[in-house]
């Protein structure tokens, strides 16, 4: 209840969205490897396809995690969203976290405050605003992609009506 919620789907703070990813491969990362960078579920399909030697479809988002299985891979921002209830979006880098809520953007220094208890947005307004712009761009890209997935040859839904109702009830689409 660090941020006013208990359990799954109650926010986008680290204590609510951090899930360990355990990946096993027969010839890579023997003895295990702890990856300090954040990764997203969106990265799993590209990773599996690369390991299988299958070309990744151009429409796939995400990045293969295979470089992390060999050695250190590139660090990059990761987004997370809560779409049901109050809409919240997290932008997380290795050092900072921005949380877009109805009340505005919150900013946290993850090295100094890993529990995200001290909002620095008022102290560092330029950095908070940049995170807000990056989140707005992410939300716009998601909306554009969702719109294109709903269209088939410019008309109708790409998802059958029953599946769309189910996804809507689960909060995956609005």
Short mmCIF file of C-alpha atoms in Angstrom, two decimals:
data_model
loop_
_atom_site.label_atom_id
_atom_site.label_comp_id
_atom_site.label_asym_id
_atom_site.label_seq_id
_atom_site.Cartn_x
_atom_site.Cartn_y
_atom_site.Cartn_z
CA UNK A 1 0.00 0.00 0.00
CA UNK A 2 3.00 2.29 -0.56
CA UNK A 3 1.08 4.21 -3.22
CA UNK A 4 -2.50 3.76 -2.03
CA UNK A 5 -3.20 0.40 -3.64
CA UNK A 6 -2.82 -3.27 -2.87
CA UNK A 7 -2.48 -5.99 -5.44
CA UNK A 8 -2.36 -6.20 -9.20
CA UNK A 9 -3.63 -3.42 -11.50
CA UNK A 10 -3.68 -0.68 -8.88
CA UNK A 11 -1.01 1.55 -10.35
CA UNK A 12 2.24 1.71 -12.28
CA UNK A 13 4.81 2.25 -9.56
CA UNK A 14 7.78 -0.12 -9.32
CA UNK A 15 6.31 -2.11 -6.41
CA UNK A 16 3.20 -2.73 -8.54
CA UNK A 17 4.69 -3.53 -11.95
CA UNK A 18 8.06 -5.16 -11.25
CA UNK A 19 7.92 -8.84 -12.13
CA UNK A 20 11.08 -10.94 -12.35
CA UNK A 21 11.70 -12.44 -15.76
CA UNK A 22 13.38 -15.82 -15.63
CA UNK A 23 14.56 -17.09 -18.97
CA UNK A 24 16.28 -20.41 -19.57
CA UNK A 25 18.17 -21.36 -22.71
CA UNK A 26 20.21 -24.56 -23.19
CA UNK A 27 23.41 -22.86 -24.40
CA UNK A 28 23.25 -19.21 -23.30
CA UNK A 29 23.89 -17.55 -19.92
CA UNK A 30 25.10 -20.68 -18.11
CA UNK A 31 25.05 -20.18 -14.38
CA UNK A 32 22.50 -17.42 -14.76
CA UNK A 33 22.76 -13.73 -15.33
CA UNK A 34 21.05 -10.91 -13.53
CA UNK A 35 20.11 -8.10 -15.88
CA UNK A 36 19.91 -4.76 -14.07
CA UNK A 37 18.01 -2.99 -16.85
CA UNK A 38 14.23 -2.99 -17.09
CA UNK A 39 12.68 -4.98 -19.89
CA UNK A 40 9.07 -5.34 -20.94
CA UNK A 41 6.75 -8.16 -21.86
CA UNK A 42 6.71 -6.62 -25.32
CA UNK A 43 10.29 -7.92 -25.67
CA UNK A 44 9.46 -11.61 -25.23
CA UNK A 45 8.13 -12.40 -28.71
CA UNK A 46 11.08 -10.77 -30.54
CA UNK A 47 13.45 -12.66 -28.22
CA UNK A 48 11.86 -16.05 -28.83
CA UNK A 49 11.71 -15.46 -32.60
CA UNK A 50 15.40 -14.52 -32.72
CA UNK A 51 16.36 -17.60 -30.69
CA UNK A 52 14.35 -19.75 -33.11
CA UNK A 53 15.95 -18.08 -36.13
CA UNK A 54 12.60 -16.79 -37.35
CA UNK A 55 12.35 -13.36 -38.97
CA UNK A 56 10.50 -10.88 -36.85
CA UNK A 57 7.41 -9.35 -38.48
CA UNK A 58 7.80 -5.63 -39.16
CA UNK A 59 4.66 -4.94 -37.14
CA UNK A 60 6.23 -6.26 -33.92
CA UNK A 61 7.18 -3.75 -31.29
CA UNK A 62 9.73 -4.55 -28.63
CA UNK A 63 13.38 -5.51 -28.78
CA UNK A 64 15.05 -8.90 -28.62
CA UNK A 65 16.71 -9.63 -25.28
CA UNK A 66 19.23 -12.01 -26.88
CA UNK A 67 22.10 -9.48 -26.45
CA UNK A 68 21.50 -9.72 -22.69
CA UNK A 69 21.91 -13.50 -22.84
CA UNK A 70 25.40 -13.07 -24.35
CA UNK A 71 26.54 -10.07 -22.31
CA UNK A 72 25.18 -6.68 -21.37
CA UNK A 73 22.68 -5.38 -23.86
CA UNK A 74 21.53 -1.83 -24.49
CA UNK A 75 19.50 -0.03 -21.87
CA UNK A 76 16.36 1.77 -23.02
CA UNK A 77 13.17 3.28 -21.62
CA UNK A 78 10.29 0.99 -20.69
CA UNK A 79 6.62 2.00 -20.54
CA UNK A 80 3.80 0.50 -18.51
CA UNK A 81 0.15 1.51 -18.35
CA UNK A 82 -2.93 1.06 -16.25
CA UNK A 83 -5.87 1.52 -18.57
CA UNK A 84 -8.78 0.67 -16.26
CA UNK A 85 -9.68 2.90 -13.37
CA UNK A 86 -7.63 6.05 -13.42
CA UNK A 87 -5.42 5.99 -16.53
CA UNK A 88 -1.75 5.98 -15.48
CA UNK A 89 1.40 5.64 -17.54
CA UNK A 90 4.92 4.86 -16.34
CA UNK A 91 8.09 5.78 -18.22
CA UNK A 92 11.10 4.15 -16.60
CA UNK A 93 14.79 4.37 -17.39
CA UNK A 94 17.63 2.89 -15.36
CA UNK A 95 17.90 6.12 -13.36
CA UNK A 96 14.49 7.83 -13.41
CA UNK A 97 10.77 7.09 -13.38
CA UNK A 98 7.94 9.34 -14.55
CA UNK A 99 4.33 8.54 -13.65
CA UNK A 100 1.59 10.34 -15.58
CA UNK A 101 -1.58 10.52 -13.49
CA UNK A 102 -4.69 12.68 -13.70
CA UNK A 103 -3.03 15.12 -11.28
CA UNK A 104 0.03 15.51 -13.52
CA UNK A 105 3.48 14.03 -13.93
CA UNK A 106 5.44 12.67 -10.99
CA UNK A 107 9.22 12.27 -11.18
CA UNK A 108 11.38 9.89 -9.13
CA UNK A 109 15.15 9.34 -8.90
CA UNK A 110 15.38 5.55 -8.69
CA UNK A 111 18.96 5.48 -7.39
CA UNK A 112 18.22 7.79 -4.45
CA UNK A 113 14.59 6.73 -3.96
CA UNK A 114 13.93 3.19 -5.27
CA UNK A 115 10.60 3.10 -3.41
CA UNK A 116 9.36 6.13 -5.38
CA UNK A 117 8.33 8.06 -2.27
CA UNK A 118 9.78 11.51 -3.05
CA UNK A 119 8.20 13.21 -6.07
CA UNK A 120 10.81 15.54 -7.61
CA UNK A 121 8.55 17.13 -10.24
CA UNK A 122 8.36 20.49 -8.45
CA UNK A 123 12.15 20.56 -7.92
CA UNK A 124 13.02 19.51 -11.47
CA UNK A 125 10.17 20.84 -13.64
CA UNK A 126 12.09 20.67 -16.94
CA UNK A 127 12.91 17.00 -16.48
CA UNK A 128 9.35 16.25 -15.35
CA UNK A 129 7.97 18.07 -18.42
CA UNK A 130 10.27 16.11 -20.76
CA UNK A 131 8.99 12.86 -19.29
CA UNK A 132 5.43 14.12 -19.74
CA UNK A 133 6.11 14.83 -23.42
CA UNK A 134 7.65 11.38 -23.90
CA UNK A 135 4.62 9.77 -22.26
CA UNK A 136 2.25 11.82 -24.44
CA UNK A 137 4.15 10.66 -27.55
CA UNK A 138 3.95 7.04 -26.35
CA UNK A 139 0.20 7.34 -25.73
CA UNK A 140 -0.31 8.90 -29.17
CA UNK A 141 1.66 6.10 -30.85
CA UNK A 142 -0.41 3.49 -28.97
CA UNK A 143 -3.66 5.17 -30.03
CA UNK A 144 -2.50 5.27 -33.66
CA UNK A 145 -1.52 1.60 -33.58
CA UNK A 146 -4.81 0.63 -31.91
CA UNK A 147 -6.71 2.50 -34.61
CA UNK A 148 -4.84 0.71 -37.37
CA UNK A 149 -5.51 -2.67 -35.73
CA UNK A 150 -9.25 -1.94 -35.67
CA UNK A 151 -9.37 -1.37 -39.43
CA UNK A 152 -9.39 -4.05 -42.08
CA UNK A 153 -9.16 -2.54 -45.56
CA UNK A 154 -10.36 0.74 -44.09
CA UNK A 155 -13.59 -0.62 -42.60
CA UNK A 156 -14.74 -2.80 -39.74
CA UNK A 157 -12.91 -4.29 -36.81
CA UNK A 158 -9.89 -6.56 -37.13
CA UNK A 159 -11.13 -8.33 -33.97
CA UNK A 160 -14.33 -10.35 -33.88
CA UNK A 161 -17.04 -8.69 -31.73
CA UNK A 162 -17.02 -11.32 -28.95
CA UNK A 163 -13.25 -11.11 -28.52
CA UNK A 164 -13.43 -7.32 -28.54
CA UNK A 165 -16.07 -7.40 -25.74
CA UNK A 166 -13.86 -9.74 -23.71
CA UNK A 167 -10.74 -7.58 -24.19
CA UNK A 168 -12.75 -4.46 -23.30
CA UNK A 169 -14.11 -6.13 -20.12
CA UNK A 170 -10.55 -7.05 -19.11
CA UNK A 171 -9.41 -3.46 -19.68
CA UNK A 172 -7.04 -4.20 -22.55
CA UNK A 173 -8.90 -1.92 -24.96
CA UNK A 174 -11.12 1.09 -24.34
#
